Coordinates of N, CA and C in Angstrom, one line a residue:
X1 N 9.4 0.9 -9.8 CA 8.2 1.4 -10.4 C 8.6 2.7 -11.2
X2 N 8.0 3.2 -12.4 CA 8.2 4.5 -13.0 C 7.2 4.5 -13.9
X3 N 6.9 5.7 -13.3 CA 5.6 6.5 -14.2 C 5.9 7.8 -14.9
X4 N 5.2 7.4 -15.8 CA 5.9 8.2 -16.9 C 4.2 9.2 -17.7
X5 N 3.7 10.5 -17.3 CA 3.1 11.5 -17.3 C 3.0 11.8 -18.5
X6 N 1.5 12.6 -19.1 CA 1.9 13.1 -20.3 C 0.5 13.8 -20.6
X7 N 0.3 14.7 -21.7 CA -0.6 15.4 -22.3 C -0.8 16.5 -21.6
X8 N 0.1 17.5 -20.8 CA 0.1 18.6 -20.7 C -0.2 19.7 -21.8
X9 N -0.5 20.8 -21.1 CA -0.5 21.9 -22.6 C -1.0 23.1 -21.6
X10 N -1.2 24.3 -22.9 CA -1.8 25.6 -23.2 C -2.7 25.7 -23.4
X11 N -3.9 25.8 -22.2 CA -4.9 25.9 -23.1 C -6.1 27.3 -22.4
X12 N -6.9 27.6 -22.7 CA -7.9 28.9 -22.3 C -9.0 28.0 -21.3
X13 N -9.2 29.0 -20.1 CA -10.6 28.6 -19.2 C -11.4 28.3 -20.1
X14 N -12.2 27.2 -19.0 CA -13.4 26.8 -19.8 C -12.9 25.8 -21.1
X15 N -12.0 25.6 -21.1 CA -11.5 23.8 -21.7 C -11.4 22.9 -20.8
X16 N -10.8 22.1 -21.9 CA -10.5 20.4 -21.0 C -9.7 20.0 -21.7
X17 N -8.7 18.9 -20.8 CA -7.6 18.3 -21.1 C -7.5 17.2 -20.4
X18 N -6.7 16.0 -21.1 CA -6.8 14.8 -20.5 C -5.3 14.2 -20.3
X19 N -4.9 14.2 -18.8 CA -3.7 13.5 -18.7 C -3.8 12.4 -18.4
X20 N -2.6 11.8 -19.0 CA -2.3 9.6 -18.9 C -1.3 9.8 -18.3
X21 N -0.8 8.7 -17.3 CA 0.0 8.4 -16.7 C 0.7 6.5 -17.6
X22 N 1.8 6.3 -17.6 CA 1.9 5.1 -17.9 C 2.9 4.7 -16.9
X23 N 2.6 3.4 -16.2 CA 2.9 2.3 -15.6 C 3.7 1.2 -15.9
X24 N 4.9 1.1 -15.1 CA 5.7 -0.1 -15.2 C 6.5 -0.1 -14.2
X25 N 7.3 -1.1 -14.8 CA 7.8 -1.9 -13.3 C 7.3 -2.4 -12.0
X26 N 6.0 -3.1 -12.5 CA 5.6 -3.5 -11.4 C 4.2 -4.1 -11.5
X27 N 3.7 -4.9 -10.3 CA 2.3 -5.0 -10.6 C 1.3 -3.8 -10.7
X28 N 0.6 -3.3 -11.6 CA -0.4 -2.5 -11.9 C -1.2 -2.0 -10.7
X29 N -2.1 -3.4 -11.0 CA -3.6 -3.4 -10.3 C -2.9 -3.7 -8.6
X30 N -2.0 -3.9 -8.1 CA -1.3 -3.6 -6.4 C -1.3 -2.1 -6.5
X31 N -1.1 -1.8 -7.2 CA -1.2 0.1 -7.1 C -2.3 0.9 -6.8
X32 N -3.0 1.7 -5.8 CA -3.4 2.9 -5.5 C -2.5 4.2 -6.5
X33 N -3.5 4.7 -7.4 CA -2.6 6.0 -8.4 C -3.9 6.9 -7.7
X34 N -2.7 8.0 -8.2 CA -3.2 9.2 -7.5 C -2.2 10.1 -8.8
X35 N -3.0 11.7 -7.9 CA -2.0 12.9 -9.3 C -2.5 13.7 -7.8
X36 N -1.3 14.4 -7.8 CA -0.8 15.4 -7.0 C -0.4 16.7 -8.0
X37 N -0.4 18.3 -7.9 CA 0.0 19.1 -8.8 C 0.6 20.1 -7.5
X38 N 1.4 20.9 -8.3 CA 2.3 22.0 -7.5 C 2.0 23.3 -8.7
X39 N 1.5 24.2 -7.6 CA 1.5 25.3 -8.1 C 2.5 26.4 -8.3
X40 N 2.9 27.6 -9.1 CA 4.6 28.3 -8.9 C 4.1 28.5 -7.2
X41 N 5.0 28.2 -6.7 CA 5.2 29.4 -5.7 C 4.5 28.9 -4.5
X42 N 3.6 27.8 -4.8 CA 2.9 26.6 -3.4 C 3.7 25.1 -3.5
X43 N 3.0 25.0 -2.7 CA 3.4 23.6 -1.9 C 2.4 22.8 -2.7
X44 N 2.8 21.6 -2.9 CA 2.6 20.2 -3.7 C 0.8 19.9 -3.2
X45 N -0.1 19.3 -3.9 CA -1.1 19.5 -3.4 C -1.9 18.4 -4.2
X46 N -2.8 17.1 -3.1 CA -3.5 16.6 -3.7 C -4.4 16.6 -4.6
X47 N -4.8 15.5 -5.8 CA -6.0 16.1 -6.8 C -6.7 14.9 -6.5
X48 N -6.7 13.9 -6.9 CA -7.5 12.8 -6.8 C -6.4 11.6 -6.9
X49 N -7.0 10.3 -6.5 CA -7.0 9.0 -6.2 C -8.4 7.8 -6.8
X50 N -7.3 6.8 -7.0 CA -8.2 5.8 -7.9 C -7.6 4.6 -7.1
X51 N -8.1 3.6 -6.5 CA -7.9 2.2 -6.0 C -8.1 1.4 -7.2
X52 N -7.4 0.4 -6.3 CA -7.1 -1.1 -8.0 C -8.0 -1.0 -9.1
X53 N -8.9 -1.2 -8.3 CA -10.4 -1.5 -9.3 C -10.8 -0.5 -9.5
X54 N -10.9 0.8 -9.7 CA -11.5 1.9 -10.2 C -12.6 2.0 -9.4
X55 N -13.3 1.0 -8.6 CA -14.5 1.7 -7.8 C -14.7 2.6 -6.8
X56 N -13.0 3.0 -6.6 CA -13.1 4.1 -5.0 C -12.1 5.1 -5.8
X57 N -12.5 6.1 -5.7 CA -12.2 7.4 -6.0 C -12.2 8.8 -5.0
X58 N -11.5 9.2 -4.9 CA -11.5 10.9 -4.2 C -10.9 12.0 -4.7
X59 N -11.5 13.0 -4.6 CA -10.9 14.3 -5.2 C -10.8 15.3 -4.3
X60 N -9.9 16.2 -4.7 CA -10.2 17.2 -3.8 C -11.2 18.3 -3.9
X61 N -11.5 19.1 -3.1 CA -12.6 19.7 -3.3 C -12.8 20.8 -4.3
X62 N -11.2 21.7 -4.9 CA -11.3 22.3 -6.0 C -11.3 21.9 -6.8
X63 N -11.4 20.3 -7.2 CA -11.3 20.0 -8.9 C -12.9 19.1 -8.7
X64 N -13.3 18.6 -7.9 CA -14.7 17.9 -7.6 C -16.0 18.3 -8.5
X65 N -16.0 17.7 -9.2 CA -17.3 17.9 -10.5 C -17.0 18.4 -11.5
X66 N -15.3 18.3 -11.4 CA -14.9 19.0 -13.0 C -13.7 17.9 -13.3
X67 N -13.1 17.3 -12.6 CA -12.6 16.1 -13.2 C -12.6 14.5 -12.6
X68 N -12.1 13.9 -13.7 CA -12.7 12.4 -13.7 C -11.3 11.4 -13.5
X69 N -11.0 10.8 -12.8 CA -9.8 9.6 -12.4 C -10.0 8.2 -13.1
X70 N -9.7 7.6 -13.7 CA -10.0 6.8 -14.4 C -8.6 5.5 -14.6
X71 N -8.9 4.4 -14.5 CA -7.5 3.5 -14.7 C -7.9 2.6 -15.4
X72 N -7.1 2.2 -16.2 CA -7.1 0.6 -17.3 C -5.8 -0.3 -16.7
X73 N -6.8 -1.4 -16.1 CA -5.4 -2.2 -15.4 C -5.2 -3.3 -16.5
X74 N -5.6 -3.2 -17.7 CA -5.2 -4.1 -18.5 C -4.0 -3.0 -19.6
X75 N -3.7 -2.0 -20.0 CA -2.7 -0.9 -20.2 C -1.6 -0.7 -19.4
X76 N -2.2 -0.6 -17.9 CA -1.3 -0.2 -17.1 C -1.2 1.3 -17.1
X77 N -2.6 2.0 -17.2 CA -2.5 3.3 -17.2 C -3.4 4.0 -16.4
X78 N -3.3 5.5 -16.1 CA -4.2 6.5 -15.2 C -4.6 7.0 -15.8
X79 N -5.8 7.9 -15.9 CA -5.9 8.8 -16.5 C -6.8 10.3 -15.5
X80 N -6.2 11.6 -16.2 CA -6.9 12.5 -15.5 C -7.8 13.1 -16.1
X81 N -8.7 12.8 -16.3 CA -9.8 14.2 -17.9 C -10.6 15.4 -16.8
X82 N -10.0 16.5 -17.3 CA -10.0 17.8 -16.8 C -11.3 18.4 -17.6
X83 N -12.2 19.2 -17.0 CA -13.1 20.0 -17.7 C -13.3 21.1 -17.5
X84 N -13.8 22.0 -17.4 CA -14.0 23.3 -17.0 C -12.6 24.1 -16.3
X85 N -11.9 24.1 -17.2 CA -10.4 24.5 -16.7 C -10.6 26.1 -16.4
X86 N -9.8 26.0 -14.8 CA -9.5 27.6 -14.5 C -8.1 27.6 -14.7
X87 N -7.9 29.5 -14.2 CA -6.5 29.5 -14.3 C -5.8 29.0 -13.0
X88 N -6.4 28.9 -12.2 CA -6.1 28.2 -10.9 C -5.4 27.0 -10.7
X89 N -5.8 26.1 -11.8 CA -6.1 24.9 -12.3 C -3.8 24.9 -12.7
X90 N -3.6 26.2 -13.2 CA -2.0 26.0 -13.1 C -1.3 25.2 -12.5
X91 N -0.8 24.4 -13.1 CA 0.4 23.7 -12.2 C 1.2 22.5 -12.9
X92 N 2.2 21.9 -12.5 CA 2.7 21.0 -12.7 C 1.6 19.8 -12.3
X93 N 1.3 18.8 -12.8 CA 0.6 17.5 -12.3 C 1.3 16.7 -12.6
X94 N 1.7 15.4 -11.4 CA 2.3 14.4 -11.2 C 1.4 13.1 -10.8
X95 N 2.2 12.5 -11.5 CA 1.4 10.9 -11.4 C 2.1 10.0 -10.3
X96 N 1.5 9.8 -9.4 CA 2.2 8.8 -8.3 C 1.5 7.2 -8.3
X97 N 2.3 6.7 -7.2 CA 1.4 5.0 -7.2 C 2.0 4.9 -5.5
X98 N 1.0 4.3 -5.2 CA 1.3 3.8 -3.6 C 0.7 2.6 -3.5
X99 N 1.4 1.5 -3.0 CA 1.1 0.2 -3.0 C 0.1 -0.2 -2.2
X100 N -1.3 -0.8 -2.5 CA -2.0 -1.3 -1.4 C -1.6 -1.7 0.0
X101 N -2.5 -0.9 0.6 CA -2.7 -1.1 2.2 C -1.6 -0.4 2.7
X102 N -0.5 0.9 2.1 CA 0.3 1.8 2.3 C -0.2 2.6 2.6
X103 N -0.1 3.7 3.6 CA -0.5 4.9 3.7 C 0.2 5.8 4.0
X104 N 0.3 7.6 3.7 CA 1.2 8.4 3.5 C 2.0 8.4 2.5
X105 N 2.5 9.4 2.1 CA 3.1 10.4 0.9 C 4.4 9.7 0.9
X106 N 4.7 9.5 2.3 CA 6.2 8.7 1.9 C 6.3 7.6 1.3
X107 N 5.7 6.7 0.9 CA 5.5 5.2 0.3 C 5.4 5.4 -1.4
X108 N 4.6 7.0 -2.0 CA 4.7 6.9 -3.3 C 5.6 7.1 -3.9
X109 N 6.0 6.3 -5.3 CA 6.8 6.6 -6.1 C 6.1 8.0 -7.2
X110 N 7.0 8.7 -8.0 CA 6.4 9.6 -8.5 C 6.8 9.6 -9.7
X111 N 5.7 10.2 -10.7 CA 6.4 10.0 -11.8 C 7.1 12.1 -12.2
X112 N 7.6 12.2 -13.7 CA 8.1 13.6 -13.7 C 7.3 15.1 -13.5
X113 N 6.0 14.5 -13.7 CA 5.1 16.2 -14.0 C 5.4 15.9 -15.4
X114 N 3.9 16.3 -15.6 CA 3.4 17.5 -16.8 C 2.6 18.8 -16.6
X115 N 3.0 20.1 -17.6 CA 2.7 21.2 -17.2 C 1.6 21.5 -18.0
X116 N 0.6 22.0 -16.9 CA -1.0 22.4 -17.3 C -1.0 23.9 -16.8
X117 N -0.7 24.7 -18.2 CA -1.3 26.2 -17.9 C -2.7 26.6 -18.4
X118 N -3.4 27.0 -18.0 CA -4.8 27.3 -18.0 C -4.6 29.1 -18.1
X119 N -5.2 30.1 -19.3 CA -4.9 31.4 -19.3 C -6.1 31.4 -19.2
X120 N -6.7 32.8 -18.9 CA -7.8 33.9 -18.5 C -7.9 34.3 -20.0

């Protein structure tokens, strides 16, 4: 499997930004995607998750009502659309896949990061 990240940037609080993840090597819709980000200087840290079908979703609680998980299993893609950006909001974001009915961090493949700075 390799996923391959993208639409990072520069941008000021109080925007929005949308990252895609792209999918291959593999069956798609067997995939559980998820985006994990790392902050400078913290530890790697869940953001949300999307099941085969797009009908089960979770977020974490600091991005919860400001961003949206979304997947096209006919692309083979994720997507993250960010809104109300803090500077908090900093970090590398990574695109993973964990294969149905796997559970734990160990099982995902990951893809490179893209870097999302958010300034004050």
């Amino acid at each position: 499997v390799q996923l391959q990240a993208s639409g990072g940037g520069l941008l000021q609080a109080g925007g929005s930004l949308r990252l895609s993840c792209a999918f291959s090597g593999g069956t798609f819709s067997s995939y559980r995607m998820a985006w994990f980000r790392q902050a400078p200087g913290k530890e790697r840290e869940f953001v949300s998750d999307i099941n085969w079908d797009g009908e089960d979703t979770r977020y974490a609680d600091s991005v919860k009502g400001r961003f949206t998980v979304s997947r096209d299993n006919g692309k083979n893609t994720v997507s993250l659309q960010m809104q109300s950006l803090k500077p908090e909001d900093t970090a590398v974001y990574y695109c993973a896949a964990r294969r149905r009915f796997l559970v734990g961090d160990k099982h995902y493949y990951w893809g490179q990061g893209t870097l999302v700075t958010v300034s004050s």
